Short mmCIF file of C-alpha atoms (C1' of nucleotides) in Angstrom, two decimals:
data_model
loop_
_atom_site.label_atom_id
_atom_site.label_comp_id
_atom_site.label_asym_id
_atom_site.label_seq_id
_atom_site.Cartn_x
_atom_site.Cartn_y
_atom_site.Cartn_z
CA MET J 1 -36.61 -40.79 -7.84
CA GLU J 2 -32.86 -40.35 -7.50
CA ASN J 3 -33.70 -37.49 -5.22
CA ARG J 4 -34.09 -39.09 -1.86
CA GLU J 5 -30.92 -39.71 0.10
CA ILE J 6 -29.88 -43.36 -0.06
CA SER J 7 -29.09 -44.87 3.30
CA GLN J 8 -25.49 -45.57 4.22
CA ALA J 9 -26.35 -49.23 4.66
CA VAL J 10 -27.41 -49.57 1.04
CA VAL J 11 -24.42 -47.66 -0.31
CA SER J 12 -22.06 -49.82 1.69
CA ARG J 13 -23.44 -52.91 0.02
CA LEU J 14 -23.09 -51.64 -3.55
CA PRO J 15 -19.37 -52.37 -3.98
CA ARG J 16 -19.97 -55.93 -2.88
CA TYR J 17 -22.75 -56.35 -5.44
CA TYR J 18 -20.46 -54.86 -8.03
CA ARG J 19 -17.69 -57.31 -7.17
CA TYR J 20 -19.93 -60.37 -7.30
CA LEU J 21 -21.66 -59.29 -10.50
CA GLY J 22 -18.26 -58.76 -12.11
CA ASP J 23 -17.28 -62.31 -11.21
CA ILE J 24 -20.58 -63.72 -12.42
CA LYS J 25 -20.23 -61.82 -15.68
CA ASP J 26 -16.71 -63.19 -16.11
CA GLN J 27 -18.13 -66.68 -15.78
CA GLY J 28 -20.18 -65.95 -18.87
CA ILE J 29 -23.52 -65.94 -17.07
CA GLU J 30 -26.00 -63.63 -18.78
CA ARG J 31 -28.91 -63.39 -16.41
CA ILE J 32 -29.54 -63.96 -12.74
CA SER J 33 -32.52 -63.87 -10.40
CA SER J 34 -32.51 -62.24 -7.02
CA ALA J 35 -33.02 -65.72 -5.55
CA GLU J 36 -29.88 -67.09 -7.18
CA LEU J 37 -27.81 -64.02 -6.30
CA SER J 38 -29.14 -64.33 -2.78
CA ARG J 39 -27.81 -67.86 -2.57
CA ILE J 40 -24.37 -66.86 -3.84
CA MET J 41 -23.97 -63.72 -1.73
CA ARG J 42 -25.69 -65.01 1.38
CA VAL J 43 -28.10 -62.13 1.75
CA THR J 44 -31.88 -62.23 1.37
CA ALA J 45 -33.43 -61.91 -2.08
CA SER J 46 -35.73 -59.32 -0.59
CA GLN J 47 -32.82 -57.12 0.37
CA ILE J 48 -31.29 -57.43 -3.07
CA ARG J 49 -34.51 -56.33 -4.77
CA GLN J 50 -35.02 -53.50 -2.29
CA ASP J 51 -31.46 -52.29 -2.72
CA PHE J 52 -31.60 -52.23 -6.50
CA ASN J 53 -34.96 -50.50 -6.47
CA HIS J 54 -33.55 -47.54 -4.62
CA PHE J 55 -32.01 -46.62 -7.94
CA GLY J 56 -34.93 -47.59 -10.16
CA GLY J 57 -35.71 -51.05 -11.49
CA PHE J 58 -32.91 -52.87 -13.24
CA GLY J 59 -34.74 -56.15 -13.66
CA GLN J 60 -37.63 -57.65 -15.55
CA GLN J 61 -40.47 -59.66 -14.11
CA GLY J 62 -40.35 -63.32 -14.95
CA TYR J 63 -36.76 -62.99 -16.22
CA GLY J 64 -34.52 -61.60 -13.52
CA TYR J 65 -31.57 -59.28 -14.06
CA ASN J 66 -29.23 -58.99 -17.00
CA VAL J 67 -25.84 -59.45 -15.36
CA GLU J 68 -23.81 -57.21 -17.64
CA TYR J 69 -26.35 -54.40 -17.57
CA LEU J 70 -26.77 -54.57 -13.81
CA HIS J 71 -23.00 -54.61 -13.30
CA GLU J 72 -22.59 -51.58 -15.49
CA GLU J 73 -25.42 -49.64 -13.88
CA ILE J 74 -24.05 -50.22 -10.40
CA GLY J 75 -20.67 -49.15 -11.71
CA LYS J 76 -22.23 -45.89 -12.86
CA ILE J 77 -23.89 -45.34 -9.50
CA LEU J 78 -20.49 -45.85 -7.88
CA GLY J 79 -18.91 -43.29 -10.20
CA LEU J 80 -16.79 -45.89 -11.99
CA ASP J 81 -17.84 -44.67 -15.43
CA ARG J 82 -15.49 -41.75 -15.20
CA ASP J 83 -11.77 -41.26 -14.70
CA HIS J 84 -10.45 -40.05 -11.39
CA ARG J 85 -7.26 -38.08 -10.90
CA LEU J 86 -5.47 -38.66 -7.60
CA VAL J 87 -2.38 -37.57 -5.75
CA LEU J 88 -0.70 -39.58 -3.05
CA VAL J 89 0.58 -37.90 0.09
CA GLY J 90 3.07 -40.11 1.88
CA ALA J 91 5.39 -42.24 -0.24
CA GLY J 92 6.08 -44.97 2.31
CA ASN J 93 5.22 -48.65 2.09
CA LEU J 94 1.50 -48.08 2.33
CA GLY J 95 1.57 -45.37 -0.31
CA SER J 96 3.61 -47.61 -2.61
CA ALA J 97 1.14 -50.41 -2.09
CA LEU J 98 -1.76 -48.15 -3.02
CA ILE J 99 -0.08 -46.82 -6.16
CA ASN J 100 0.93 -50.22 -7.40
CA TYR J 101 -2.36 -51.78 -6.51
CA MET J 102 -4.46 -49.06 -8.10
CA ASN J 103 -2.48 -48.99 -11.30
CA PHE J 104 -2.84 -52.63 -12.05
CA LYS J 105 -6.50 -52.63 -11.13
CA ASN J 106 -7.00 -49.88 -13.66
CA ARG J 107 -10.55 -48.95 -12.94
CA GLY J 108 -10.09 -45.37 -14.02
CA PHE J 109 -8.02 -44.24 -11.04
CA PHE J 110 -4.93 -42.35 -12.14
CA PHE J 111 -2.28 -41.14 -9.74
CA GLN J 112 -0.72 -37.94 -11.06
CA ALA J 113 1.97 -37.42 -8.45
CA ALA J 114 3.18 -38.36 -4.99
CA PHE J 115 4.33 -36.05 -2.22
CA ASP J 116 6.52 -36.73 0.77
CA ALA J 117 8.25 -34.75 3.50
CA ASN J 118 11.37 -36.89 3.18
CA GLU J 119 13.84 -35.07 0.91
CA GLU J 120 15.59 -38.27 -0.07
CA LEU J 121 12.54 -39.40 -1.98
CA HIS J 122 12.11 -36.23 -4.01
CA GLY J 123 12.62 -36.82 -7.70
CA ARG J 124 12.38 -40.57 -7.35
CA THR J 125 9.55 -42.53 -8.91
CA LEU J 126 7.11 -44.91 -7.28
CA GLY J 127 5.30 -47.28 -9.59
CA GLY J 128 5.92 -44.79 -12.38
CA ILE J 129 4.78 -41.81 -10.31
CA LYS J 130 7.17 -39.00 -9.41
CA VAL J 131 7.66 -37.89 -5.80
CA TYR J 132 7.58 -34.15 -5.06
CA PRO J 133 8.21 -32.05 -1.93
CA MET J 134 5.21 -31.29 0.24
CA ASP J 135 5.26 -27.57 -0.42
CA GLU J 136 4.38 -28.18 -4.06
CA LEU J 137 1.22 -30.10 -3.15
CA VAL J 138 -1.32 -27.29 -3.23
CA SER J 139 -0.13 -25.74 -6.48
CA PHE J 140 0.07 -29.16 -8.11
CA ILE J 141 -3.51 -29.90 -7.14
CA GLU J 142 -4.70 -26.62 -8.56
CA ASN J 143 -2.77 -26.91 -11.82
CA ASN J 144 -3.62 -30.54 -12.50
CA ASP J 145 -7.31 -30.83 -11.85
CA ILE J 146 -6.91 -33.27 -8.96
CA GLU J 147 -10.09 -34.80 -7.59
CA ILE J 148 -8.90 -37.08 -4.79
CA VAL J 149 -6.10 -36.73 -2.24
CA VAL J 150 -4.89 -39.96 -0.67
CA LEU J 151 -3.41 -39.55 2.79
CA ALA J 152 -0.97 -42.31 3.71
CA ILE J 153 0.78 -40.42 6.48
CA PRO J 154 0.65 -40.30 10.30
CA ARG J 155 -2.19 -38.52 12.04
CA THR J 156 -0.56 -35.21 12.95
CA ALA J 157 0.70 -34.76 9.41
CA ALA J 158 -2.71 -35.79 8.06
CA VAL J 159 -4.47 -33.06 10.01
CA LYS J 160 -2.10 -30.44 8.58
CA VAL J 161 -2.40 -31.70 5.02
CA ALA J 162 -6.20 -31.88 5.26
CA GLU J 163 -6.15 -28.26 6.34
CA MET J 164 -3.82 -27.32 3.47
CA VAL J 165 -5.90 -28.98 0.76
CA SER J 166 -9.23 -27.81 2.15
CA GLY J 167 -8.90 -24.57 0.26
CA THR J 168 -8.33 -26.26 -3.11
CA GLY J 169 -10.93 -27.58 -5.51
CA ILE J 170 -10.57 -31.26 -4.60
CA SER J 171 -13.69 -33.34 -4.15
CA ALA J 172 -12.49 -35.96 -1.72
CA ILE J 173 -9.91 -37.32 0.68
CA TRP J 174 -9.17 -41.01 1.06
CA ASN J 175 -7.75 -41.07 4.55
CA PHE J 176 -5.53 -43.81 5.99
CA ALA J 177 -4.48 -41.83 9.07
CA HIS J 178 -6.05 -42.83 12.37
CA ILE J 179 -7.92 -39.69 12.98
CA ASP J 180 -11.21 -38.13 11.94
CA LEU J 181 -10.47 -35.19 9.68
CA GLN J 182 -12.37 -31.91 9.77
CA VAL J 183 -12.95 -30.56 6.28
CA PRO J 184 -15.63 -28.50 4.53
CA ASP J 185 -18.83 -30.32 3.55
CA ARG J 186 -18.04 -30.19 -0.13
CA ILE J 187 -15.05 -32.49 0.46
CA GLN J 188 -16.04 -36.11 0.90
CA VAL J 189 -13.96 -38.16 3.30
CA GLU J 190 -13.65 -41.92 3.35
CA ASN J 191 -11.58 -43.37 6.15
CA VAL J 192 -9.63 -46.60 6.18
CA HIS J 193 -8.80 -47.07 9.82
CA LEU J 194 -6.72 -50.24 9.78
CA SER J 195 -6.30 -50.36 13.52
CA ASP J 196 -10.07 -50.17 13.98
CA SER J 197 -10.41 -53.13 11.68
CA LEU J 198 -7.80 -55.11 13.61
CA MET J 199 -9.55 -54.31 16.89
CA ARG J 200 -12.84 -55.60 15.53
CA LEU J 201 -10.99 -58.78 14.71
CA THR J 202 -9.54 -59.22 18.19
CA TYR J 203 -12.97 -58.41 19.59
CA SER J 204 -14.42 -61.28 17.56
CA ILE J 205 -11.69 -63.64 18.74
CA ARG J 206 -12.28 -62.79 22.38
CA ARG J 207 -16.05 -62.98 21.95
CA TYR J 208 -15.89 -66.39 20.31
CA GLU J 209 -13.64 -67.82 23.00
CA GLU J 210 -15.87 -66.47 25.74
CA LYS J 211 -18.95 -67.95 24.14
CA ASN J 212 -17.30 -71.35 23.99
CA ALA J 213 -15.91 -71.19 27.51
CA GLN J 214 -19.44 -70.78 28.84
CA LYS J 215 -20.59 -74.12 27.56
CA MET R 1 -25.00 -59.84 31.25
CA GLU R 2 -22.09 -60.43 28.90
CA ASN R 3 -24.15 -63.24 27.49
CA ARG R 4 -26.30 -61.60 24.89
CA GLU R 5 -24.77 -61.06 21.49
CA ILE R 6 -23.71 -57.45 21.00
CA SER R 7 -24.87 -55.94 17.74
CA GLN R 8 -22.38 -55.35 14.97
CA ALA R 9 -23.23 -51.65 15.05
CA VAL R 10 -22.07 -51.31 18.66
CA VAL R 11 -18.90 -53.33 18.12
CA SER R 12 -17.99 -51.22 15.11
CA ARG R 13 -18.11 -48.11 17.24
CA LEU R 14 -15.88 -49.44 20.02
CA PRO R 15 -12.53 -48.82 18.31
CA ARG R 16 -13.52 -45.21 17.70
CA TYR R 17 -14.40 -44.73 21.35
CA TYR R 18 -11.11 -46.32 22.26
CA ARG R 19 -9.20 -43.96 19.98
CA TYR R 20 -10.90 -40.83 21.30
CA LEU R 21 -10.57 -41.88 24.91
CA GLY R 22 -6.87 -42.53 24.37
CA ASP R 23 -6.46 -39.00 23.04
CA ILE R 24 -8.49 -37.49 25.86
CA LYS R 25 -6.44 -39.43 28.39
CA ASP R 26 -3.22 -38.19 26.77
CA GLN R 27 -4.48 -34.66 27.25
CA GLY R 28 -4.47 -35.34 30.96
CA ILE R 29 -8.25 -35.22 31.32
CA GLU R 30 -9.43 -37.44 34.15
CA ARG R 31 -13.18 -37.57 33.80
CA ILE R 32 -15.71 -36.95 31.09
CA SER R 33 -19.49 -36.93 30.83
CA SER R 34 -21.43 -38.55 28.02
CA ALA R 35 -22.57 -35.03 27.06
CA GLU R 36 -19.00 -33.79 26.64
CA LEU R 37 -17.87 -36.92 24.79
CA SER R 38 -20.94 -36.54 22.61
CA ARG R 39 -19.83 -33.05 21.65
CA ILE R 40 -16.31 -34.19 20.79
CA MET R 41 -17.25 -37.31 18.88
CA ARG R 42 -20.36 -35.92 17.23
CA VAL R 43 -22.66 -38.72 18.29
CA THR R 44 -25.59 -38.53 20.71
CA ALA R 45 -24.95 -38.81 24.43
CA SER R 46 -27.79 -41.31 24.51
CA GLN R 47 -25.97 -43.60 22.12
CA ILE R 48 -22.77 -43.36 24.13
CA ARG R 49 -24.53 -44.38 27.34
CA GLN R 50 -26.44 -47.16 25.60
CA ASP R 51 -23.28 -48.49 23.99
CA PHE R 52 -21.29 -48.58 27.21
CA ASN R 53 -24.13 -50.19 29.08
CA HIS R 54 -24.10 -53.19 26.79
CA PHE R 55 -21.00 -54.18 28.71
CA GLY R 56 -22.15 -53.11 32.16
CA GLY R 57 -21.94 -49.64 33.64
CA PHE R 58 -18.58 -47.93 33.52
CA GLY R 59 -19.75 -44.60 34.86
CA GLN R 60 -21.04 -43.04 38.02
CA GLN R 61 -24.15 -40.91 38.38
CA GLY R 62 -23.45 -37.26 38.96
CA TYR R 63 -19.80 -37.71 38.03
CA GLY R 64 -19.48 -39.15 34.54
CA TYR R 65 -16.82 -41.57 33.38
CA ASN R 66 -13.26 -41.96 34.53
CA VAL R 67 -11.34 -41.61 31.27
CA GLU R 68 -8.45 -43.93 32.06
CA TYR R 69 -10.68 -46.65 33.46
CA LEU R 70 -13.12 -46.45 30.56
CA HIS R 71 -10.28 -46.53 28.05
CA GLU R 72 -8.80 -49.58 29.67
CA GLU R 73 -12.11 -51.40 29.93
CA ILE R 74 -12.91 -50.85 26.28
CA GLY R 75 -9.41 -52.05 25.50
CA LYS R 76 -10.16 -55.27 27.35
CA ILE R 77 -13.42 -55.73 25.50
CA LEU R 78 -11.49 -55.34 22.26
CA GLY R 79 -8.98 -57.96 23.34
CA LEU R 80 -6.14 -55.45 23.62
CA ASP R 81 -5.14 -56.64 27.07
CA ARG R 82 -3.41 -59.65 25.60
CA ASP R 83 -0.62 -60.25 23.13
CA HIS R 84 -1.40 -61.49 19.66
CA ARG R 85 0.91 -63.57 17.48
CA LEU R 86 0.57 -63.03 13.75
CA VAL R 87 2.07 -64.20 10.50
CA LEU R 88 2.03 -62.22 7.30
CA VAL R 89 1.29 -63.91 4.00
CA GLY R 90 2.44 -61.77 1.09
CA ALA R 91 5.62 -59.74 1.56
CA GLY R 92 4.86 -57.01 -0.97
CA ASN R 93 4.38 -53.30 -0.35
CA LEU R 94 1.15 -53.75 1.52
CA GLY R 95 2.59 -56.48 3.70
CA SER R 96 5.64 -54.34 4.46
CA ALA R 97 3.40 -51.45 5.38
CA LEU R 98 1.43 -53.62 7.78
CA ILE R 99 4.51 -55.04 9.46
CA ASN R 100 6.16 -51.70 9.90
CA TYR R 101 2.98 -50.02 10.96
CA MET R 102 2.04 -52.67 13.48
CA ASN R 103 5.46 -52.87 15.04
CA PHE R 104 5.71 -49.23 15.82
CA LYS R 105 2.16 -49.07 17.12
CA ASN R 106 3.08 -51.83 19.53
CA ARG R 107 -0.33 -52.63 20.87
CA GLY R 108 0.53 -56.21 21.57
CA PHE R 109 0.55 -57.39 17.95
CA PHE R 110 3.68 -59.40 17.18
CA PHE R 111 4.50 -60.67 13.73
CA GLN R 112 6.43 -63.92 14.00
CA ALA R 113 7.19 -64.51 10.34
CA ALA R 114 6.30 -63.59 6.78
CA PHE R 115 5.65 -65.92 3.86
CA ASP R 116 5.81 -65.29 0.16
CA ALA R 117 5.66 -67.29 -3.05
CA ASN R 118 8.51 -65.26 -4.55
CA GLU R 119 11.77 -67.18 -4.02
CA GLU R 120 13.88 -64.05 -4.21
CA LEU R 121 12.43 -62.84 -0.94
CA HIS R 122 13.12 -66.01 1.04
CA GLY R 123 15.61 -65.46 3.82
CA ARG R 124 15.33 -61.69 3.61
CA THR R 125 13.90 -59.68 6.45
CA LEU R 126 11.04 -57.20 6.43
CA GLY R 127 10.90 -54.81 9.32
CA GLY R 128 12.88 -57.32 11.33
CA ILE R 129 10.69 -60.25 10.26
CA LYS R 130 12.08 -63.11 8.21
CA VAL R 131 10.44 -64.20 4.97
CA TYR R 132 9.86 -67.94 4.44
CA PRO R 133 8.59 -70.05 1.52
CA MET R 134 4.86 -70.68 1.38
CA ASP R 135 5.14 -74.41 1.95
CA GLU R 136 6.45 -73.80 5.45
CA LEU R 137 3.40 -71.77 6.43
CA VAL R 138 1.22 -74.49 7.95
CA SER R 139 3.97 -76.11 9.99
CA PHE R 140 5.15 -72.71 11.21
CA ILE R 141 1.65 -71.85 12.38
CA GLU R 142 1.36 -75.11 14.25
CA ASN R 143 4.77 -74.90 15.89
CA ASN R 144 4.57 -71.25 16.88
CA ASP R 145 1.16 -70.82 18.38
CA ILE R 146 -0.03 -68.38 15.74
CA GLU R 147 -3.38 -66.73 16.34
CA ILE R 148 -3.88 -64.46 13.33
CA VAL R 149 -2.99 -64.89 9.67
CA VAL R 150 -2.75 -61.67 7.66
CA LEU R 151 -3.46 -62.10 3.96
CA ALA R 152 -1.86 -59.42 1.81
CA ILE R 153 -2.00 -61.34 -1.45
CA PRO R 154 -4.23 -61.42 -4.55
CA ARG R 155 -7.62 -63.08 -4.39
CA THR R 156 -6.88 -66.43 -6.03
CA ALA R 157 -3.89 -66.96 -3.77
CA ALA R 158 -5.94 -65.83 -0.77
CA VAL R 159 -8.57 -68.48 -1.38
CA LYS R 160 -5.90 -71.19 -1.50
CA VAL R 161 -4.12 -69.97 1.62
CA ALA R 162 -7.40 -69.65 3.53
CA GLU R 163 -8.09 -73.27 2.64
CA MET R 164 -4.58 -74.30 3.75
CA VAL R 165 -4.75 -72.61 7.13
CA SER R 166 -8.34 -73.66 7.84
CA GLY R 167 -7.10 -76.92 9.27
CA THR R 168 -4.72 -75.28 11.73
CA GLY R 169 -5.47 -73.89 15.16
CA ILE R 170 -5.57 -70.22 14.16
CA SER R 171 -8.34 -68.03 15.52
CA ALA R 172 -8.61 -65.42 12.81
CA ILE R 173 -7.76 -64.13 9.35
CA TRP R 174 -7.23 -60.46 8.58
CA ASN R 175 -7.99 -60.42 4.89
CA PHE R 176 -6.86 -57.74 2.43
CA ALA R 177 -7.77 -59.73 -0.69
CA HIS R 178 -10.89 -58.65 -2.58
CA ILE R 179 -12.88 -61.73 -2.01
CA ASP R 180 -15.08 -63.18 0.70
CA LEU R 181 -13.30 -66.16 2.20
CA GLN R 182 -15.05 -69.36 3.22
CA VAL R 183 -13.62 -70.74 6.45
CA PRO R 184 -14.93 -72.72 9.44
CA ASP R 185 -17.00 -70.81 11.98
CA ARG R 186 -14.30 -71.00 14.61
CA ILE R 187 -12.05 -68.80 12.45
CA GLN R 188 -13.01 -65.13 12.59
CA VAL R 189 -12.55 -63.13 9.41
CA GLU R 190 -12.18 -59.39 9.15
CA ASN R 191 -11.99 -57.98 5.66
CA VAL R 192 -10.27 -54.81 4.53
CA HIS R 193 -11.61 -54.34 1.04
CA LEU R 194 -9.75 -51.25 -0.13
CA SER R 195 -11.50 -51.09 -3.47
CA ASP R 196 -14.89 -51.15 -1.75
CA SER R 197 -13.79 -48.20 0.32
CA LEU R 198 -12.62 -46.30 -2.74
CA MET R 199 -15.93 -47.00 -4.50
CA ARG R 200 -17.88 -45.62 -1.56
CA LEU R 201 -15.76 -42.50 -1.92
CA THR R 202 -16.48 -42.07 -5.62
CA TYR R 203 -20.14 -42.75 -4.89
CA SER R 204 -20.11 -39.86 -2.41
CA ILE R 205 -18.43 -37.57 -4.92
CA ARG R 206 -20.97 -38.36 -7.62
CA ARG R 207 -23.85 -38.05 -5.17
CA TYR R 208 -22.69 -34.69 -3.91
CA GLU R 209 -22.28 -33.29 -7.41
CA GLU R 210 -25.69 -34.55 -8.43
CA LYS R 211 -27.31 -32.98 -5.41
CA ASN R 212 -25.75 -29.62 -6.24
CA ALA R 213 -26.57 -29.81 -9.93
CA GLN R 214 -30.26 -30.08 -9.07
CA LYS R 215 -30.41 -26.72 -7.38
"C1'" DT V 1 -28.49 -31.72 50.72
"C1'" DA V 2 -28.84 -30.09 45.79
"C1'" DG V 3 -27.06 -30.63 41.34
"C1'" DA V 4 -25.30 -33.46 37.97
"C1'" DT V 5 -25.24 -37.26 35.29
"C1'" DT V 6 -25.70 -42.04 34.73
"C1'" DG V 7 -28.39 -46.35 33.78
"C1'" DT V 8 -32.46 -47.85 31.86
"C1'" DT V 9 -37.14 -47.85 30.13
"C1'" DA V 10 -40.16 -46.14 26.62
"C1'" DA V 11 -40.90 -43.94 22.13
"C1'" DT V 12 -39.39 -43.24 17.68
"C1'" DC V 13 -37.23 -44.05 13.70
"C1'" DG V 14 -35.21 -46.74 10.06
"C1'" DA V 15 -33.84 -50.96 7.95
"C1'" DT V 16 -34.84 -55.67 6.87
"C1'" DT V 17 -37.87 -59.28 5.69
"C1'" DA V 18 -42.22 -61.18 4.10
"C1'" DA V 19 -45.88 -61.23 1.04
"C1'" DC V 20 -48.12 -60.64 -3.11
"C1'" DA V 21 -50.02 -58.08 -7.05
"C1'" DA V 22 -48.09 -56.63 -11.40
"C1'" DT V 23 -46.11 -58.09 -15.49
"C1'" DC V 24 -42.81 -60.07 -18.52
"C1'" DT O 1 -51.28 -68.69 -21.82
"C1'" DA O 2 -48.80 -70.34 -17.53
"C1'" DG O 3 -44.81 -69.86 -14.86
"C1'" DA O 4 -41.41 -67.08 -13.09
"C1'" DT O 5 -39.76 -63.29 -10.93
"C1'" DT O 6 -39.69 -58.53 -10.24
"C1'" DG O 7 -41.26 -54.17 -7.96
"C1'" DT O 8 -43.51 -52.59 -4.10
"C1'" DT O 9 -46.41 -52.45 -0.05
"C1'" DA O 10 -47.02 -54.11 4.57
"C1'" DA O 11 -45.18 -56.34 8.73
"C1'" DT O 12 -41.47 -57.13 11.58
"C1'" DC O 13 -37.42 -56.43 13.65
"C1'" DG O 14 -33.66 -53.82 15.53
"C1'" DA O 15 -31.21 -49.67 16.46
"C1'" DT O 16 -31.30 -44.94 17.88
"C1'" DT O 17 -33.05 -41.24 20.50
"C1'" DA O 18 -35.69 -39.22 24.23
"C1'" DA O 19 -37.05 -39.07 28.82
"C1'" DC O 20 -36.62 -39.63 33.51
"C1'" DA O 21 -36.05 -42.14 37.83
"C1'" DA O 22 -32.07 -43.70 40.39
"C1'" DT O 23 -28.11 -42.32 42.68
"C1'" DC O 24 -23.60 -40.46 43.32
#
DNA sequence: TAGATTGTTAATCGATTAACAATC
DNA sequence: TAGATTGTTAATCGATTAACAATC
């Protein structure tokens, strides 16, 4: 049942379900129907039921879904039931933002170290995390059981670092550089292309204005 | 021809085309076929031709596409042929990263001011941009022809600010808070939910491990 | 002109929505 | 039991891919 590959579309929706269910749980609500969740999240009830059923039934006929249970199960699917050890590469503003943000969110994501090419930063700390020189990155990863490498550096540097860490035992790269990285299949890559996001926004602005000008 | 609504899937791919075409142009390559671009970008040539044709033909039979022209045209579609005036709300690490990043990219995105609830920051500058108190936000927007509001603040604050700026003449919100904002239809919203992205990554890790464990 | 490659139509595939039997 | 609501199948819709005629 968990065998078939789940479509990207479904996976992309899971974090949003997780977020909403967390909020609903915090409001003290114990159970919810797909119809009610549909109303809150502005998606069809049909889609909600289909999505959840990809992972086996979480609900009960005539009752609906137990909010806390559903929230937890989706968390498990998303891998949030375990701890994750990360290193940050690039200790600039963006890197600082990520470290500070992740720490206070505290969902099991633990930064173990930061790395930067800038010598002035070496030895300093960033949100409680020490900054090391780049040439210590690979050995640090190997000696500290690092699972995720976060790349908050420019694209040329990102390509080099991706190459460097490709030989280590990491499982994933969270990439903020504006380039598509080439890594072995066993390393998962998730891109956050901020400029792409901003372009989609300006597309929407232009599109909306055009639509209105026509009238 | 430009009348029909373009699907979200197509729009989402445009920035990636734009990025690759920029690189190809920088390499001094003048023309490219959909087959060659397909090889580089790892998508089907069919999809490339279909995507471009949503906006009218940019190519020429027997020749392919002129790289510079295609790049520029996609830029126009994405609204990159005009300047955009932004304000930043939230002058923390993330906000700083965005201001510094955007300035050096210089694609026509100009931050006019930053706003923050923290009094200590008022009057300081951030990447050349001055930080003002929150209660000056609305009047600043109205007096300075602001098009885009960037929200780099926590979710509760984001909801309040979205409400505040909903009455102004802005066209869009670029939202980094982990919440879906409710604003009038005329205001476009683009979300960057970093935690959603990170969850998709940990999903992929878990999924990959599970797949391998089965064998 | 002949070869190459687009633009576009048709076929396929996949995702979403609707419907309803199963069941709590 | 009756009412509610899921789980799941079937129908629809939309997006992707394949194929090829148009044309540079």
